[in-house]
XYZ file of N, CA and C in Angstrom:
765
model
N 0.837 -1.193 0.000
C 0.000 0.000 0.000
C 0.879 1.253 0.000
N 0.391 2.268 -0.708
C 1.130 3.522 -0.733
C 1.055 4.200 0.639
N 2.137 4.924 0.994
C 2.097 5.682 2.273
C 0.931 6.669 2.269
N 0.286 6.778 3.413
C -0.875 7.673 3.552
C -0.565 8.767 4.568
N -0.901 10.002 4.223
C -0.710 11.119 5.138
C -2.035 11.479 5.804
N -1.972 11.677 7.110
C -3.134 12.160 7.846
C -2.834 13.596 8.305
N -3.558 14.538 7.739
C -3.309 15.946 8.034
C -4.333 16.462 9.034
N -3.892 17.264 10.003
C -4.845 17.810 10.977
C -5.718 18.870 10.331
N -6.927 18.995 10.853
C -7.782 20.085 10.401
C -7.152 21.419 10.826
N -7.101 22.391 9.931
C -6.577 23.705 10.326
C -7.556 24.411 11.255
N -7.010 25.057 12.278
C -7.834 25.801 13.216
C -7.487 27.288 13.121
N -8.495 28.123 13.375
C -8.321 29.571 13.241
C -8.908 30.287 14.455
N -8.422 31.486 14.639
C -9.019 32.396 15.610
C -9.653 33.536 14.823
N -10.967 33.649 14.925
C -11.670 34.743 14.254
C -11.599 35.990 15.133
N -11.315 37.120 14.503
C -11.144 38.375 15.237
C -12.351 39.269 15.048
N -12.947 39.661 16.138
C -14.030 40.646 16.108
C -13.527 41.901 16.807
N -13.067 42.848 15.984
C -12.474 44.078 16.504
C -13.020 45.261 15.718
N -12.862 46.455 16.271
C -13.351 47.671 15.609
C -12.524 47.982 14.369
N -13.112 48.763 13.466
C -12.413 49.136 12.238
C -11.160 49.958 12.516
N -11.145 50.652 13.648
C -10.007 51.498 13.997
C -8.921 50.737 14.760
N -9.088 49.415 14.856
C -8.184 48.600 15.672
C -7.514 47.526 14.833
N -6.252 47.267 15.129
C -5.531 46.140 14.530
C -5.039 45.245 15.664
N -4.852 43.969 15.343
C -4.406 43.016 16.358
C -3.328 42.105 15.776
N -2.303 41.838 16.570
C -1.290 40.847 16.220
C -1.363 39.733 17.245
N -1.226 38.484 16.786
C -1.307 37.321 17.654
C 0.037 36.613 17.678
N 0.413 36.142 18.848
C 1.660 35.393 18.954
C 1.504 34.270 19.963
N 2.155 33.148 19.636
C 2.238 32.004 20.546
C 3.702 31.885 20.924
N 4.004 32.203 22.165
C 5.406 32.297 22.553
C 6.056 33.437 21.783
N 7.133 33.130 21.078
C 7.820 34.147 20.284
C 7.421 34.091 18.816
N 6.441 33.249 18.482
C 6.053 33.048 17.083
C 4.780 33.837 16.762
N 4.872 34.701 15.753
C 3.701 35.430 15.290
C 2.792 34.512 14.498
N 1.493 34.694 14.659
C 0.504 33.915 13.920
C 0.004 34.763 12.763
N -0.017 34.182 11.576
C -0.458 34.934 10.398
C -1.889 35.431 10.594
N -2.103 36.664 10.234
C -3.380 37.325 10.504
C -3.841 38.029 9.239
N -4.890 37.494 8.605
C -5.443 38.092 7.394
C -6.968 38.061 7.431
N -7.554 39.158 6.969
C -9.019 39.218 6.839
C -9.742 38.821 8.117
N -9.247 39.389 9.242
C -9.868 39.150 10.549
C -9.907 37.662 10.906
N -8.893 36.937 10.466
C -8.784 35.516 10.797
C -7.304 35.204 10.979
N -6.955 34.582 12.101
C -5.566 34.245 12.395
C -5.371 32.737 12.347
N -4.321 32.313 11.680
C -4.036 30.892 11.553
C -3.427 30.588 10.199
N -3.357 29.318 9.791
C -3.893 28.138 10.509
C -2.983 27.674 11.644
N -3.620 27.017 12.622
C -2.925 26.389 13.728
C -3.341 24.931 13.829
N -2.479 24.115 14.385
C -2.836 22.724 14.660
C -3.751 22.705 15.884
N -4.770 21.856 15.846
C -5.696 21.768 16.964
C -4.992 21.436 18.271
N -5.020 22.363 19.223
C -4.361 22.171 20.513
C -4.818 23.289 21.451
N -4.340 23.232 22.685
C -4.567 24.329 23.621
C -3.399 25.312 23.535
N -3.716 26.593 23.453
C -2.687 27.618 23.297
C -2.901 28.747 24.304
N -1.812 29.367 24.699
C -1.882 30.665 25.364
C -1.441 31.698 24.334
N -2.387 32.495 23.895
C -2.133 33.447 22.812
C -2.062 34.857 23.374
N -1.035 35.585 22.943
C -0.905 36.997 23.308
C -1.479 37.849 22.187
N -2.403 38.712 22.531
C -3.029 39.607 21.561
C -2.479 41.021 21.769
N -1.780 41.524 20.771
C -1.298 42.900 20.811
C -2.286 43.804 20.107
N -2.901 44.718 20.834
C -3.966 45.563 20.303
C -3.424 46.967 20.053
N -3.723 47.502 18.884
C -3.337 48.876 18.563
C -4.569 49.603 18.029
N -4.971 50.659 18.738
C -6.156 51.429 18.372
C -5.756 52.873 18.104
N -6.230 53.416 16.999
C -5.933 54.810 16.677
C -6.613 55.764 17.652
N -7.608 55.281 18.380
C -8.341 56.110 19.337
C -7.817 55.928 20.760
N -7.599 54.685 21.165
C -7.316 54.408 22.569
C -5.846 54.088 22.869
N -5.055 53.835 21.860
C -3.648 53.522 22.100
C -3.371 52.035 21.954
N -2.467 51.521 22.787
C -2.039 50.129 22.667
C -2.317 49.370 23.958
N -2.525 48.058 23.780
C -2.798 47.202 24.925
C -2.379 45.781 24.574
N -2.220 44.950 25.579
C -1.892 43.544 25.349
C -2.720 42.681 26.281
N -3.270 41.613 25.724
C -4.051 40.673 26.519
C -3.587 39.260 26.214
N -3.671 38.396 27.223
C -3.336 36.983 27.046
C -4.569 36.144 27.356
N -4.852 35.213 26.469
C -6.015 34.336 26.657
C -5.636 32.902 26.315
N -6.215 31.957 27.060
C -6.051 30.541 26.745
C -7.149 30.136 25.766
N -6.742 29.575 24.646
C -7.691 29.200 23.593
C -7.639 27.691 23.356
N -8.802 27.064 23.337
C -8.924 25.627 23.057
C -9.314 25.447 21.599
N -8.336 25.074 20.779
C -8.573 24.891 19.339
C -8.555 23.411 18.945
N -8.772 22.532 19.927
C -8.705 21.099 19.632
C -9.836 20.664 18.713
N -11.050 21.088 19.017
C -12.195 20.578 18.251
C -12.843 21.618 17.346
N -12.576 22.904 17.567
C -13.223 23.930 16.755
C -12.464 25.248 16.823
N -12.795 26.121 15.879
C -12.218 27.459 15.876
C -12.724 28.250 17.083
N -11.988 29.297 17.428
C -12.399 30.175 18.510
C -12.506 31.612 17.997
N -13.246 32.435 18.732
C -13.429 33.842 18.363
C -12.878 34.732 19.462
N -12.058 35.691 19.062
C -11.564 36.699 19.999
C -12.386 37.959 19.784
N -13.292 38.217 20.726
C -14.191 39.368 20.641
C -13.651 40.446 21.570
N -13.047 41.473 20.974
C -12.379 42.500 21.772
C -13.311 43.681 22.000
N -13.714 43.868 23.255
C -14.529 45.012 23.651
C -13.578 46.184 23.914
N -13.396 46.998 22.894
C -12.392 48.051 22.925
C -12.578 48.995 24.112
N -13.778 49.515 24.257
C -14.015 50.510 25.303
C -13.808 49.925 26.694
N -14.379 48.773 26.948
C -14.286 48.172 28.272
C -12.842 47.831 28.623
N -12.088 47.356 27.644
C -10.702 46.964 27.909
C -9.819 48.166 28.183
N -9.973 49.230 27.395
C -9.097 50.381 27.565
C -9.477 51.224 28.779
N -10.727 51.172 29.211
C -11.110 51.876 30.445
C -10.249 51.384 31.609
N -9.862 50.142 31.581
C -9.069 49.558 32.657
C -7.567 49.636 32.400
N -7.173 50.244 31.284
C -5.764 50.312 30.912
C -5.063 51.462 31.633
N -3.981 51.170 32.321
C -3.208 52.195 33.020
C -2.690 53.243 32.046
N -2.173 52.807 30.894
C -1.623 53.742 29.912
C -2.691 54.704 29.404
N -3.893 54.184 29.151
C -4.979 55.032 28.651
C -5.411 56.032 29.721
N -5.530 55.577 30.946
C -5.920 56.470 32.044
C -4.899 57.593 32.218
N -3.624 57.244 32.172
C -2.575 58.256 32.326
C -2.558 59.216 31.138
N -2.854 58.708 29.962
C -2.923 59.561 28.772
C -3.989 60.642 28.943
N -5.161 60.256 29.429
C -6.244 61.217 29.630
C -5.882 62.253 30.692
N -5.304 61.791 31.792
C -4.948 62.703 32.868
C -3.891 63.710 32.405
N -2.949 63.255 31.612
C -1.906 64.159 31.113
C -2.485 65.208 30.165
N -3.549 64.862 29.452
C -4.202 65.855 28.602
C -4.808 66.973 29.439
N -5.390 66.609 30.582
C -5.954 67.625 31.477
C -4.842 68.521 32.024
N -3.721 67.915 32.406
C -2.589 68.693 32.908
C -2.069 69.638 31.826
N -1.956 69.145 30.584
C -1.492 69.995 29.474
C -2.433 71.177 29.262
N -3.722 70.914 29.416
C -4.719 71.975 29.281
C -4.477 73.076 30.307
N -4.277 72.690 31.561
C -4.080 73.681 32.616
C -2.747 74.425 32.466
N -1.696 73.708 32.118
C -0.396 74.354 31.933
C -0.470 75.393 30.808
N -1.126 75.032 29.701
C -1.244 75.986 28.595
C -2.192 77.130 28.944
N -3.164 76.882 29.846
C -4.032 77.965 30.294
C -3.212 79.016 31.040
N -2.324 78.566 31.922
C -1.465 79.510 32.624
C -0.547 80.261 31.656
N -0.109 79.583 30.613
C 0.691 80.269 29.603
C -0.131 81.344 28.902
N -1.425 81.057 28.696
C -2.319 82.037 28.094
C -2.550 83.236 29.004
N -2.677 82.987 30.306
C -2.810 84.089 31.267
C -1.551 84.944 31.237
N -0.408 84.277 31.188
C 0.863 84.995 31.122
C 0.967 85.812 29.826
N 0.392 85.288 28.755
C 0.434 85.957 27.458
C -0.712 86.964 27.335
N -0.925 87.734 28.385
C -1.926 88.796 28.418
C -3.329 88.288 28.103
N -3.684 87.161 28.723
C -5.022 86.564 28.605
C -5.361 86.198 27.156
N -4.378 85.673 26.456
C -4.562 85.234 25.067
C -4.459 83.712 25.029
N -5.562 83.047 24.678
C -5.620 81.586 24.741
C -5.684 80.922 23.369
N -5.163 81.597 22.353
C -5.226 81.020 21.015
C -4.351 79.767 20.889
N -3.375 79.615 21.745
C -2.501 78.434 21.708
C -2.836 77.445 22.822
N -4.067 77.495 23.305
C -4.494 76.571 24.354
C -4.342 75.131 23.881
N -3.715 74.314 24.701
C -3.394 72.941 24.315
C -4.465 71.971 24.814
N -4.648 70.877 24.053
C -5.514 69.759 24.460
C -6.949 70.187 24.714
N -7.425 71.185 23.983
C -8.776 71.698 24.221
C -9.603 71.684 22.950
N -10.869 71.310 23.094
C -11.831 71.406 22.007
C -11.969 72.878 21.618
N -12.219 73.157 20.349
C -12.289 74.554 19.880
C -13.379 75.342 20.599
N -14.490 74.708 20.925
C -15.546 75.399 21.665
C -15.099 75.714 23.094
N -14.310 74.822 23.679
C -13.776 75.054 25.019
C -12.809 76.235 25.003
N -11.961 76.282 23.989
C -11.012 77.389 23.848
C -11.754 78.717 23.686
N -12.810 78.710 22.866
C -13.576 79.935 22.623
C -14.271 80.406 23.896
N -14.829 79.479 24.665
C -15.511 79.845 25.903
C -14.524 80.399 26.928
N -13.353 79.782 27.026
C -12.340 80.273 27.961
C -11.889 81.684 27.587
N -11.678 81.913 26.287
C -11.269 83.241 25.841
C -12.349 84.274 26.149
N -13.594 83.912 25.901
C -14.724 84.805 26.175
C -14.790 85.149 27.665
N -14.605 84.139 28.522
C -14.686 84.353 29.968
C -13.614 85.321 30.451
N -12.388 85.133 30.006
C -11.306 86.003 30.461
C -11.375 87.388 29.807
N -11.930 87.468 28.610
C -12.144 88.792 28.005
C -13.119 89.599 28.850
N -14.152 88.943 29.375
C -15.098 89.613 30.249
C -14.436 89.998 31.577
N -13.599 89.111 32.119
C -12.922 89.394 33.373
C -11.972 90.583 33.252
N -11.364 90.727 32.089
C -10.386 91.797 31.878
C -10.971 93.173 32.234
N -12.239 93.363 31.943
C -12.876 94.667 32.172
C -13.021 94.993 33.655
N -13.047 93.955 34.498
C -13.306 94.164 35.923
C -12.095 93.858 36.799
N -11.120 93.159 36.242
C -10.031 92.640 37.070
C -8.837 93.580 37.113
N -8.256 93.638 38.281
C -6.989 94.330 38.451
C -5.845 93.329 38.476
N -6.137 92.172 39.072
C -5.156 91.088 39.148
C -5.877 89.754 38.999
N -5.281 88.850 38.223
C -5.790 87.482 38.101
C -4.636 86.545 38.426
N -4.912 85.584 39.300
C -3.855 84.656 39.715
C -4.389 83.229 39.708
N -3.594 82.320 39.180
C -3.975 80.904 39.183
C -2.759 80.050 39.507
N -2.984 78.996 40.295
C -1.895 78.075 40.633
C -2.437 76.664 40.792
N -1.567 75.689 40.568
C -1.930 74.276 40.720
C -0.657 73.442 40.710
N -0.782 72.205 41.177
C 0.345 71.269 41.139
C -0.107 69.814 41.019
N -1.231 69.455 41.656
C -1.632 68.052 41.766
C -2.949 67.778 41.054
N -3.011 66.625 40.378
C -4.223 66.173 39.698
C -4.425 64.695 40.008
N -5.660 64.325 40.389
C -5.972 62.929 40.718
C -7.246 62.512 39.986
N -7.178 61.401 39.286
C -8.343 60.833 38.589
C -8.921 59.677 39.393
N -10.233 59.670 39.548
C -10.926 58.516 40.115
C -11.200 57.544 38.974
N -10.374 56.519 38.847
C -10.473 55.624 37.694
C -11.753 54.796 37.704
N -12.338 54.594 38.875
C -13.597 53.839 38.938
C -14.748 54.614 38.307
N -14.593 55.919 38.177
C -15.653 56.745 37.589
C -15.510 56.881 36.075
N -14.430 56.358 35.510
C -14.137 56.541 34.086
C -15.160 55.800 33.213
N -15.772 56.549 32.287
C -16.765 55.975 31.385
C -16.487 56.433 29.954
N -16.763 55.559 29.001
C -16.581 55.870 27.581
C -17.917 55.692 26.875
N -18.272 56.661 26.029
C -19.508 56.585 25.257
C -19.242 57.018 23.824
N -20.004 56.407 22.884
C -19.855 56.766 21.482
C -18.846 55.876 20.780
N -18.772 56.021 19.442
C -17.887 55.155 18.674
C -16.896 55.942 17.819
N -17.381 56.707 16.810
C -16.465 57.387 15.889
C -15.638 58.462 16.580
N -16.289 59.345 17.328
C -15.608 60.356 18.119
C -16.122 60.252 19.553
N -15.692 59.212 20.262
C -16.243 58.934 21.597
C -15.873 60.008 22.612
N -16.602 60.028 23.706
C -16.298 60.912 24.825
C -15.984 60.072 26.060
N -15.153 60.622 26.936
C -14.878 59.983 28.219
C -15.200 60.981 29.322
N -15.680 60.480 30.430
C -15.918 61.318 31.610
C -15.283 60.652 32.821
N -14.830 61.467 33.764
C -14.293 60.927 35.009
C -14.268 62.026 36.062
N -14.224 61.596 37.321
C -14.117 62.528 38.448
C -12.656 62.924 38.627
N -12.455 64.206 38.899
C -11.105 64.740 39.044
C -10.987 65.539 40.333
N -9.844 65.411 40.992
C -9.479 66.321 42.084
C -8.239 67.090 41.642
N -8.234 68.398 41.845
C -7.053 69.213 41.595
C -6.958 70.295 42.660
N -5.737 70.643 43.020
C -5.535 71.699 44.011
C -5.517 73.083 43.362
N -6.079 73.185 42.173
C -6.116 74.457 41.451
C -6.874 75.530 42.245
N -6.310 76.747 42.259
C -6.994 77.908 42.832
C -6.919 79.059 41.841
N -8.007 79.778 41.707
C -8.093 80.937 40.828
C -8.668 82.098 41.625
N -7.958 83.221 41.638
C -8.441 84.392 42.364
C -8.364 85.621 41.471
N -9.359 86.524 41.649
C -9.447 87.744 40.859
C -9.640 88.921 41.799
N -8.697 89.865 41.775
C -8.857 91.116 42.511
C -9.600 92.099 41.619
N -10.741 92.583 42.097
C -11.596 93.450 41.297
C -11.174 94.912 41.418
N -11.404 95.657 40.357
C -11.170 97.100 40.391
C -12.174 97.731 41.355
N -11.700 98.656 42.149
C -12.582 99.352 43.087
C -12.238 100.835 43.096
N -13.198 101.605 43.540
C -12.941 103.034 43.701
C -11.988 103.243 44.868
N -11.260 104.335 44.863
C -10.203 104.558 45.838
C -10.708 104.514 47.273
N -11.940 104.954 47.502
C -12.452 105.017 48.866
C -13.131 103.726 49.309
N -13.060 102.710 48.461
C -13.693 101.438 48.817
C -12.633 100.363 49.049
N -12.985 99.387 49.872
C -12.069 98.293 50.163
C -11.956 97.369 48.947
N -10.755 96.893 48.704
C -10.524 96.001 47.560
C -11.302 94.697 47.738
N -11.884 94.225 46.642
C -12.649 92.975 46.665
C -11.903 91.896 45.889
N -11.988 90.674 46.395
C -11.331 89.543 45.742
C -12.331 88.416 45.542
N -12.406 87.940 44.308
C -13.192 86.747 44.003
C -12.237 85.575 43.907
N -12.582 84.473 44.556
C -11.704 83.299 44.500
C -12.523 82.041 44.272
N -11.935 81.142 43.550
C -12.570 79.853 43.286
C -11.589 78.769 43.689
N -11.871 78.120 44.785
C -10.992 77.059 45.258
C -11.700 75.705 45.233
N -12.676 75.562 44.329
C -13.343 74.270 44.158
C -12.331 73.272 43.603
N -12.233 72.116 44.243
C -11.199 71.165 43.857
C -11.748 69.917 43.164
N -13.060 69.711 43.208
C -13.653 68.516 42.603
C -14.391 68.876 41.329
N -14.181 68.087 40.298
C -14.808 68.379 39.010
C -15.140 67.086 38.276
N -16.052 67.206 37.311
C -16.311 66.129 36.356
C -15.726 66.572 35.024
N -14.793 65.789 34.514
C -14.085 66.125 33.277
C -14.692 65.347 32.111
N -14.866 66.028 30.993
C -15.315 65.375 29.758
C -14.299 65.670 28.663
N -13.797 64.625 28.026
C -12.919 64.762 26.880
C -13.541 64.060 25.686
N -13.273 64.556 24.500
C -13.777 63.945 23.277
C -12.620 63.681 22.328
N -12.668 62.540 21.658
C -11.611 62.220 20.687
C -11.872 62.969 19.395
N -10.850 63.664 18.902
C -10.939 64.418 17.652
C -10.242 63.621 16.560
N -11.012 63.193 15.544
C -10.453 62.367 14.473
C -9.392 63.098 13.664
N -9.597 64.394 13.431
C -8.644 65.154 12.621
C -7.313 65.328 13.346
N -7.367 65.674 14.620
C -6.145 65.881 15.397
C -5.607 64.579 15.988
N -6.457 63.542 15.991
C -6.096 62.222 16.507
C -5.626 62.291 17.964
N -6.389 63.004 18.781
C -6.090 63.062 20.202
C -7.351 63.392 20.983
N -7.276 63.152 22.294
C -8.378 63.452 23.192
C -8.283 64.912 23.616
N -9.393 65.643 23.483
C -9.427 67.064 23.787
C -10.422 67.352 24.909
N -10.062 68.285 25.769
C -10.940 68.679 26.871
C -12.176 69.372 26.315
N -13.334 68.826 26.624
C -14.599 69.430 26.214
C -15.177 70.286 27.328
N -15.077 69.815 28.552
C -15.548 70.606 29.697
C -14.923 70.077 30.981
N -14.770 71.001 31.955
C -14.353 70.651 33.311
C -15.349 71.332 34.237
N -16.275 70.562 34.747
C -17.410 71.085 35.495
C -17.166 70.953 36.993
N -16.971 72.095 37.664
C -16.740 72.092 39.102
C -18.042 72.136 39.901
N -19.162 72.142 39.200
C -20.457 72.148 39.889
C -20.832 70.714 40.254
N -20.064 70.131 41.156
C -20.327 68.764 41.586
C -20.095 68.690 43.085
N -20.566 67.621 43.692
C -20.448 67.510 45.144
C -18.991 67.254 45.540
N -18.643 67.715 46.734
C -17.280 67.547 47.232
C -16.970 66.072 47.454
N -15.781 65.677 47.035
C -15.357 64.298 47.206
C -13.985 64.293 47.864
N -13.681 63.208 48.532
C -12.390 63.080 49.187
C -11.554 62.043 48.427
N -10.529 62.482 47.702
C -9.756 61.541 46.888
C -9.083 60.440 47.692
N -8.858 60.666 48.977
C -8.266 59.612 49.806
C -9.203 58.418 49.940
N -10.493 58.630 49.665
C -11.462 57.541 49.750
C -11.572 56.764 48.439
N -10.968 57.264 47.370
C -11.052 56.582 46.083
C -10.192 55.322 46.113
N -10.806 54.188 45.825
C -10.095 52.915 45.870
C -9.122 52.774 44.702
N -9.491 53.331 43.550
C -8.660 53.240 42.343
C -8.432 54.652 41.817
N -7.181 55.058 41.664
C -6.925 56.405 41.166
C -5.590 56.481 40.428
N -5.442 57.535 39.652
C -4.179 57.875 38.991
C -3.814 59.288 39.418
N -2.536 59.497 39.703
C -2.094 60.807 40.151
C -1.037 61.366 39.205
N -1.061 62.683 39.072
C 0.002 63.381 38.358
C 0.332 64.639 39.151
N 1.595 64.767 39.520
C 2.014 65.933 40.293
C 3.205 66.600 39.617
N 3.074 67.898 39.346
C 4.169 68.656 38.778
C 5.300 68.757 39.793
N 6.513 68.941 39.315
C 7.670 69.010 40.205
C 7.601 70.219 41.130
N 6.885 71.267 40.714
C 6.690 72.444 41.555
C 5.366 73.098 41.187
N 4.911 73.989 42.037
C 3.640 74.674 41.797
C 3.753 75.523 40.532
N 2.765 75.400 39.663
C 2.684 76.229 38.458
C 1.787 77.419 38.790
N 2.400 78.594 38.905
C 1.667 79.775 39.351
C 1.903 80.929 38.381
N 0.832 81.657 38.090
C 0.941 82.796 37.190
C 0.065 83.931 37.713
N 0.537 85.162 37.496
C -0.217 86.347 37.912
C -0.278 87.339 36.764
N -1.486 87.752 36.429
C -1.696 88.815 35.433
C -2.142 90.070 36.159
N -1.547 91.197 35.785
C -1.929 92.466 36.390
C -2.274 93.464 35.294
N -3.304 94.231 35.549
C -3.813 95.156 34.545
C -2.763 96.186 34.124
N -2.097 96.807 35.064
C -1.187 97.896 34.733
C 0.190 97.385 34.308
N 0.680 96.378 35.026
C 2.014 95.873 34.722
C 1.995 94.838 33.606
N 0.789 94.497 33.159
C 0.671 93.565 32.030
C 0.679 92.134 32.505
N 1.851 91.617 32.915
C 1.930 90.217 33.292
C 3.215 89.949 34.039
N 3.163 89.014 34.930
C 4.350 88.498 35.564
C 4.032 87.083 35.979
N 5.024 86.233 35.969
C 4.727 84.819 36.219
C 5.911 84.091 36.817
N 5.587 83.014 37.485
C 6.579 82.088 37.985
C 6.143 80.713 37.527
N 6.580 80.331 36.330
C 6.122 79.077 35.726
C 7.178 77.999 35.882
C-alpha cells in the first residue's frame, strides 16, 4: 500500500475588533499569520495566545487568553471601550491631557489673557475660555492661578460613542483661581476666589487631530475626598505652576 498522510484540520481564531483597531497574535515568540480578521492556521491544541492591540483612538494594549482549538475554531471578541477603560496607559494619557490643558491655560494668562494656543482643548472650550477672560479683563486688576496636583478617580471613568467617543471621570485638583476686582479709591478692595477642587471632566476624541481634547471641566459637583477613592491615577508637577496677570504691569509669572 502507498504511504498515507493524515493531516490535521486547520484551526483559526476569528477576530471581532473595531475598524479602527488592529491586532497581532503570537504564541510564545512566534507570530501567527493574521489576514481578513482571521488568524491561523494552527494545529488543533490548547494555546496561550498573546493579543497585541493597537487602536488609533485608545492607544495600545496587550491581553493573554487561553484558547482551546482542539475541536473547533475560537473567536476573539475585543470590547475596545471596556478593555481600555481599565488600561493604566490610557488612564494616564487622559490625565496628562488635562494637565497639558491647565499648563497651557497659565501660559495664556501669562500671554496677556490670550488663549489662542491653548493645548488639548476642544475649539468650543477654547472659545468659551477666551470669552470668559475677556469679560474678566474689564473688571479685574489682578488674576492669579496656581496648581500642582491632579488625581483621577479611575472607577468613575466611562466611555460613550464610537467614531468620536467621549470619556468622563471625576477629578481632584488643588487648582486655585483668584481675581482682585477694580474698586474706587475710597472702597475696600474685593477679591473673588474659586478654590473648588472637585470636578467632572469630559474629553472627546478628535479624528482630525487624533487626540483626546478637553470638552468641559465642570466644578459644579459635590465635594469628594480623593483619599477615599479605591482606584486612582495621580500626576504631580515638580513644583507649583503659578501665574499672575496684572492690569497695569501687564503680566508676571513664575512658571
